[in-house]
Amino acid sequence: MTNNVIEPKRVLVTGGAGFIGSHLCDCLLARGDEVLCVDNFYTGRRRNIEHLLGNPRFELLRHDITHPLFVEVDEIYNLACPASPIHYQVDPVQTTKTCVMGAINMLGLAKRLKAKIFQASTSEIYGSPHVHPQVEDYWGNVNPIGPRSCYDEGKRCAETLFFDYHRQHGTKIKVIRIFNTYGPRMHPNDGRVVSNFIVQALTGQPITIYGDGNQTRSFGYVDDLITAITAMMETPDTVTGPVNVGNPVEFTMLELARLVIEMTGSSSELRHLPLPLNDPHQRRPDISVARRVLGWEPTVQLREGLRATIAYFDSSLAAGHAAVDDASASISRII
Ligand code: NAD
Ligand code: UDP
Ligand code: UDP
């Protein structure tokens, strides 16, 4: 055995049947870890992980992390939480509970096991930012009582809990703030801009631009994110984060729409709809900390990532999955 081989571990991934969580499970299994995937299938889908069900190192547990969980693992990745505005606003109280009570339970578990715990935080903690691009020591501009608050404030409170468990109990924490991420296995009905535009373009429906379309986002491809997440977990215990992770190239929604139309060869027209309340006007990460601490840099540019994502939705649509997805996603029965 060479020195740089990482020892296999027992790893808990909450939200492991979701978009990002399922890619993380793939990555951890590929490097030899044992993975316990915990998910209540609120927005997650069985088909995201069904290729893993026959793997003897993979175990699936249907469980809601707002309830205590007693298992034995070496590391915890806490990703459980609906992430798209449509999904997290369906049941905002449950969203806050998942963020806050879920964090308490997973931190309690980490404390008992003396295990490292990773938190999937979000660029939403910056709200509608007055500092651009966003740096980690910017405290944000968040409405505490708006429709996005259940998620934004829930995730902010989760960060507070992580840092208090670290200060009070010495828990080893790893917090990253994820900026808009896209790629295969995004939920086709979750209303996020990349999945919406691609499904609309592929099915010849109008591309829905909210507001004037000049608001910006920076889109990171899921493979780059997984590299950053696992690199973060391997940092020395003194590294807690928060660390911004995203692709610092900024696009307007109009630019994204035109690119998707061009790449799909679609004849869809653009249709302007009202801008949702508290929709941030611009968002772009400053990733200097990620570069320095993780030695990480995004490698997949938007056109390349969109190609893979378009191919995924194309085959999902052909298989009849994309419009109304499988019944294991309880959310699809709500919206
Ligand atoms: P997703 O909705 O695809 O995945 C979330 C998973 O968590 C789903 O499988 C869902 O069923 C599960 N879940 C929700 N509530 C749960 C609960 N109470 N108990 C157990 N499981 C529960 O979303 P995603 O895009 O994969 O996001 C994963 C994480 O990354 C989330 O914590 C999200 O806040 C964070 N994040 C995502 C993005 C992004 O652009 N996708 C950006 C910033 C942060
Ligand atoms: N917890 C858990 N699994 C464990 C240990 C704790 O789910 O293995 C939960 C526990 O039920 C509690 C929460 O985590 O609600 C916080 O635990 P902690 O020990 O920090 O606080 P306390 O139990 O003292 O409230
Ligand atoms: N958006 C849009 N059309 C859509 C879906 C979203 O113009 O069909 C806009 C939305 O108003 C926001 C941006 O795209 O300004 C990103 O939205 P998303 O929900 O993907 O992410 P978030 O707002 O959480 O960054």
XYZ file of C-alpha atoms and ligand atoms in Angstrom:
429
model
C 0.000 0.000 0.000
C 1.306 3.450 -0.838
C 1.029 6.325 1.629
C -1.406 8.342 -0.439
C -4.127 5.646 -0.475
C -7.115 6.866 1.536
C -8.302 4.246 4.068
C -11.860 2.970 3.426
C -14.362 4.505 5.834
C -17.993 4.076 6.861
C -19.610 7.239 5.605
C -23.102 8.598 6.207
C -24.590 10.723 3.414
C -27.861 12.433 4.353
C -29.873 13.426 1.304
C -27.979 10.742 -0.612
C -30.847 10.039 -3.015
C -30.919 13.663 -4.169
C -29.180 15.334 -7.084
C -25.847 16.171 -5.418
C -26.024 13.430 -2.767
C -26.311 10.635 -5.334
C -23.172 11.868 -7.149
C -21.375 11.992 -3.793
C -22.436 8.384 -3.037
C -21.040 7.355 -6.445
C -17.730 9.056 -5.716
C -17.310 7.630 -2.192
C -18.145 4.092 -3.338
C -15.746 4.419 -6.265
C -12.880 5.182 -3.900
C -13.750 2.190 -1.697
C -15.785 3.629 1.187
C -18.874 2.033 2.702
C -21.831 4.361 2.262
C -24.963 4.637 4.383
C -27.421 6.764 2.414
C -30.156 8.291 4.575
C -33.041 9.951 2.784
C -36.770 10.483 3.330
C -37.369 10.762 -0.451
C -38.966 14.172 -0.087
C -37.259 15.399 -3.251
C -34.859 12.512 -3.755
C -35.555 9.739 -6.213
C -34.921 6.041 -6.129
C -33.708 6.099 -9.714
C -30.797 8.364 -8.698
C -29.364 5.537 -6.600
C -30.913 2.370 -7.971
C -27.672 1.526 -9.798
C -26.055 1.351 -6.329
C -28.572 -0.937 -4.637
C -26.720 -4.130 -5.575
C -23.397 -2.816 -4.243
C -22.528 -4.602 -0.961
C -20.823 -1.436 0.322
C -24.017 0.629 -0.170
C -26.912 0.729 2.289
C -30.106 2.761 1.988
C -32.125 3.883 5.002
C -35.418 5.771 4.620
C -35.347 8.217 7.508
C -36.210 11.857 8.214
C -33.249 13.614 9.860
C -35.545 15.835 11.909
C -35.737 12.700 14.090
C -32.717 11.357 16.005
C -30.567 8.788 14.253
C -28.351 6.290 16.045
C -25.867 4.640 13.686
C -22.111 3.992 13.768
C -20.061 5.776 11.086
C -16.662 7.472 10.705
C -17.749 10.546 8.742
C -20.991 12.401 8.039
C -21.939 14.448 4.979
C -25.121 16.401 5.751
C -26.862 17.226 2.473
C -30.494 16.486 3.355
C -32.657 19.488 2.517
C -34.868 20.444 -0.419
C -32.772 22.904 -2.428
C -34.929 24.496 -5.092
C -37.221 27.434 -4.262
C -40.321 25.563 -5.487
C -39.587 22.531 -3.347
C -38.451 24.264 -0.180
C -41.465 26.591 -0.244
C -44.059 23.773 -0.487
C -43.717 23.082 3.232
C -41.581 25.903 4.646
C -41.934 24.756 8.248
C -40.565 21.326 7.324
C -37.706 23.078 5.449
C -36.675 24.992 8.572
C -37.044 21.824 10.664
C -34.825 19.890 8.267
C -32.180 22.632 8.310
C -32.210 23.217 12.059
C -33.431 20.042 13.779
C -31.656 17.962 11.153
C -28.414 19.824 11.883
C -28.857 19.337 15.649
C -29.408 15.597 15.236
C -26.506 15.121 12.846
C -24.231 17.238 15.075
C -25.367 15.220 18.096
C -24.472 12.076 16.179
C -21.070 13.526 15.187
C -20.427 14.589 18.782
C -21.191 11.111 20.174
C -19.067 9.399 17.512
C -16.301 12.068 17.486
C -16.800 11.983 13.717
C -16.014 14.685 11.171
C -19.170 16.292 9.814
C -19.619 18.163 6.528
C -22.412 20.685 5.987
C -23.810 21.570 2.565
C -24.468 25.250 3.146
C -25.454 27.613 0.402
C -24.828 30.913 -1.334
C -28.411 31.736 -0.257
C -27.014 32.659 3.145
C -25.778 35.857 1.409
C -29.386 36.659 0.407
C -29.592 39.526 -2.062
C -25.963 40.554 -1.652
C -24.604 44.090 -1.320
C -21.042 42.791 -1.721
C -20.138 41.425 -5.130
C -18.603 38.957 -5.729
C -19.450 37.283 -2.443
C -16.600 36.624 -0.008
C -16.939 34.321 3.001
C -16.694 37.104 5.566
C -19.641 38.994 4.062
C -22.587 38.478 6.449
C -25.317 38.738 3.845
C -28.574 40.567 3.255
C -31.419 38.203 4.074
C -35.103 38.904 4.641
C -35.997 36.943 7.809
C -39.750 36.779 7.053
C -40.008 36.296 3.275
C -40.899 33.224 1.216
C -37.218 32.234 0.858
C -36.474 32.686 4.573
C -37.281 29.096 5.598
C -34.295 27.995 3.525
C -31.992 31.020 3.852
C -32.437 31.468 7.596
C -32.621 27.711 8.158
C -29.244 27.282 6.481
C -27.833 30.288 8.371
C -28.990 28.788 11.676
C -27.470 25.447 10.661
C -24.120 27.215 10.146
C -24.499 28.787 13.600
C -25.095 25.335 15.096
C -22.079 23.881 13.304
C -19.778 26.597 14.598
C -21.240 26.414 18.132
C -20.781 22.619 18.266
C -17.228 23.226 17.092
C -16.520 25.898 19.742
C -18.509 24.270 22.559
C -17.849 20.572 21.983
C -14.792 20.495 19.722
C -16.786 18.842 16.922
C -14.782 18.611 13.696
C -16.809 20.563 11.151
C -16.447 21.239 7.431
C -18.784 23.876 6.013
C -18.967 24.834 2.358
C -21.297 27.344 0.734
C -22.456 25.897 -2.556
C -23.387 28.242 -5.413
C -25.891 27.229 -8.118
C -25.033 23.722 -9.242
C -26.369 21.803 -12.224
C -25.887 18.477 -13.948
C -27.455 15.073 -14.602
C -30.030 13.920 -11.988
C -31.407 17.382 -11.314
C -35.083 16.993 -10.570
C -36.953 17.827 -13.795
C -39.825 19.498 -11.913
C -37.887 21.463 -9.348
C -38.224 24.773 -11.140
C -34.530 25.575 -11.148
C -33.438 27.626 -14.071
C -31.095 25.135 -15.767
C -33.540 22.206 -15.622
C -36.495 24.415 -16.582
C -34.760 25.899 -19.628
C -33.460 22.533 -20.862
C -36.784 20.693 -20.466
C -38.642 23.636 -22.048
C -36.208 23.767 -24.973
C -36.301 20.012 -25.555
C -40.105 19.896 -25.482
C -40.629 23.032 -27.573
C -42.314 24.965 -24.769
C -41.626 28.676 -24.217
C -38.489 29.424 -22.173
C -39.724 31.165 -19.008
C -37.601 34.209 -18.155
C -38.496 35.644 -14.756
C -38.281 39.441 -14.765
C -36.135 41.081 -17.433
C -33.633 38.192 -17.405
C -30.705 40.451 -16.547
C -30.249 38.918 -13.095
C -27.073 36.852 -12.891
C -26.002 33.524 -11.471
C -22.747 31.532 -11.614
C -23.305 27.900 -12.514
C -21.062 25.128 -11.244
C -21.061 21.633 -12.686
C -21.798 18.837 -10.221
C -18.536 16.904 -10.845
C -16.480 19.952 -9.851
C -18.584 20.336 -6.714
C -18.048 16.698 -5.675
C -14.282 17.175 -6.043
C -14.483 20.197 -3.743
C -16.702 18.438 -1.185
C -14.389 15.451 -0.820
C -11.296 17.704 -0.777
C -12.889 19.719 2.021
C -13.460 16.573 4.095
C -9.760 15.663 3.739
C -8.461 19.024 5.019
C -6.779 19.166 8.458
C -9.099 19.439 11.484
C -8.208 23.123 11.872
C -9.994 23.871 8.584
C -13.680 24.450 9.344
C -14.751 26.715 6.489
C -16.976 28.286 5.485
C -15.598 27.952 1.972
C -17.398 29.202 -1.145
C -17.620 26.613 -3.923
C -18.876 27.558 -7.357
C -17.811 28.633 -10.791
C -16.986 32.345 -10.731
C -18.102 32.950 -14.322
C -21.320 34.956 -14.230
C -24.182 34.718 -16.741
C -27.500 36.529 -17.100
C -30.602 34.354 -17.402
C -31.078 35.706 -20.935
C -27.576 34.525 -21.881
C -28.313 31.114 -20.383
C -31.603 30.867 -22.279
C -29.925 31.722 -25.601
C -27.167 29.187 -24.988
C -29.655 26.412 -24.169
C -31.700 27.234 -27.282
C -28.575 27.184 -29.438
C -27.251 23.915 -27.979
C -30.581 22.074 -28.221
C -31.419 23.508 -31.652
C -34.806 24.400 -30.184
C -37.380 26.704 -31.744
C -38.756 27.683 -28.314
C -39.543 31.374 -27.872
C -38.704 33.417 -24.759
C -41.624 34.255 -22.440
C -41.187 36.825 -19.660
C -42.956 36.098 -16.353
C -42.946 38.108 -13.100
C -39.790 37.984 -10.986
C -40.339 35.971 -7.766
C -40.224 37.949 -4.486
C -36.720 38.429 -3.004
C -35.052 36.887 -6.067
C -31.360 37.907 -5.757
C -30.254 40.244 -8.539
C -26.727 38.929 -8.859
C -24.602 36.154 -7.464
C -20.993 35.177 -8.035
C -18.576 33.481 -5.659
C -15.151 34.750 -4.755
C -13.339 31.400 -4.633
C -9.928 32.603 -3.410
C -10.348 30.612 -0.167
C -11.241 27.411 -2.041
C -8.211 27.903 -4.282
C -5.920 28.425 -1.306
C -7.335 25.912 1.199
C -8.537 23.136 -1.104
C -6.245 23.716 -4.078
C -9.505 23.559 -5.993
C -10.562 25.184 -9.230
C -13.644 24.454 -11.345
C -12.698 22.682 -14.565
C -16.014 22.246 -16.390
C -17.197 25.298 -18.264
C -20.891 25.997 -18.818
C -21.120 24.806 -22.428
C -19.473 21.480 -21.593
C -21.600 20.913 -18.478
C -24.775 21.845 -20.325
C -23.964 19.285 -23.023
C -23.991 16.457 -20.443
C -27.073 17.836 -18.711
C -28.999 18.215 -21.973
C -28.094 14.621 -22.874
C -29.407 13.462 -19.477
C -32.747 15.229 -19.860
C -33.018 14.127 -23.474
C -32.772 10.468 -22.478
C -35.028 10.997 -19.422
C -37.690 12.515 -21.649
C -37.325 9.680 -24.142
C -37.813 7.193 -21.287
C -40.884 9.127 -20.116
C -39.312 10.112 -16.788
C -38.927 13.829 -17.003
C -42.383 15.385 -17.226
C -43.917 13.718 -14.174
C -41.228 11.770 -12.448
C -41.453 8.500 -10.552
C -43.827 8.180 -7.651
C -41.053 7.707 -5.084
C -40.587 11.486 -5.051
C -43.361 12.508 -2.662
C -42.990 16.122 -3.726
C -44.261 15.390 -7.212
C -47.624 14.543 -5.667
C -47.710 17.880 -3.848
C -46.850 20.332 -6.618
P -32.152 17.614 -3.726
O -33.502 18.117 -3.365
O -31.962 16.912 -5.022
O -31.575 16.669 -2.588
C -31.918 16.815 -1.233
C -32.151 15.437 -0.662
O -32.473 15.548 0.736
C -33.331 14.717 -1.327
O -32.955 13.408 -1.660
C -34.413 14.739 -0.255
O -35.315 13.667 -0.357
C -33.582 14.694 1.019
N -34.253 15.246 2.201
C -34.928 16.414 2.302
N -35.381 16.575 3.554
C -34.971 15.483 4.271
C -35.123 15.067 5.607
N -35.797 15.821 6.507
N -34.582 13.886 5.992
C -33.912 13.110 5.108
N -33.739 13.444 3.810
C -34.262 14.633 3.401
O -31.162 18.875 -3.628
P -29.644 19.017 -4.050
O -29.582 20.033 -5.117
O -29.024 17.696 -4.247
O -29.058 19.691 -2.723
C -28.317 18.941 -1.770
C -27.807 19.884 -0.684
O -26.967 20.872 -1.265
C -28.912 20.636 0.058
O -28.590 20.686 1.436
C -28.879 22.001 -0.540
O -29.309 22.985 0.365
C -27.412 22.158 -0.893
N -27.207 23.112 -1.992
C -27.575 22.797 -3.266
C -27.391 23.743 -4.281
C -27.749 23.448 -5.717
O -27.557 24.323 -6.575
N -28.241 22.285 -6.045
C -26.863 25.008 -3.970
C -26.538 25.286 -2.655
C -26.696 24.339 -1.663
N -28.546 12.475 18.514
C -28.741 11.581 17.486
N -27.864 10.539 17.380
C -26.822 10.339 18.233
C -26.626 11.300 19.257
C -27.506 12.347 19.374
O -29.649 11.703 16.682
O -26.077 9.376 18.055
C -29.487 13.581 18.665
C -30.081 13.631 20.053
O -31.298 12.920 20.043
C -30.260 15.094 20.313
C -29.384 15.794 19.278
O -28.779 14.780 18.514
O -31.596 15.477 20.071
C -28.328 16.646 19.885
O -27.492 15.843 20.687
P -26.590 16.486 21.812
O -25.867 15.358 22.478
O -25.778 17.578 21.261
O -27.619 17.199 22.760
P -28.585 16.651 23.910
O -28.840 15.205 23.662
O -27.838 16.915 25.159
O -29.800 17.499 23.733
N -35.424 31.678 -13.357
C -35.941 32.019 -14.592
N -36.755 31.119 -15.211
C -37.051 29.911 -14.689
C -36.493 29.566 -13.435
C -35.687 30.483 -12.786
O -35.696 33.111 -15.126
O -37.795 29.144 -15.328
C -34.503 32.637 -12.685
C -34.829 32.912 -11.224
O -35.763 33.963 -11.104
C -33.470 33.285 -10.674
C -32.495 32.448 -11.500
O -33.218 32.031 -12.660
O -33.202 34.639 -10.897
C -31.984 31.210 -10.771
O -33.106 30.512 -10.252
P -32.967 29.119 -9.518
O -34.307 28.811 -8.924
O -32.372 28.125 -10.436
O -31.897 29.371 -8.368
P -31.778 30.460 -7.192
O -32.774 31.551 -7.393
O -32.025 29.686 -5.948
O -30.392 30.954 -7.331
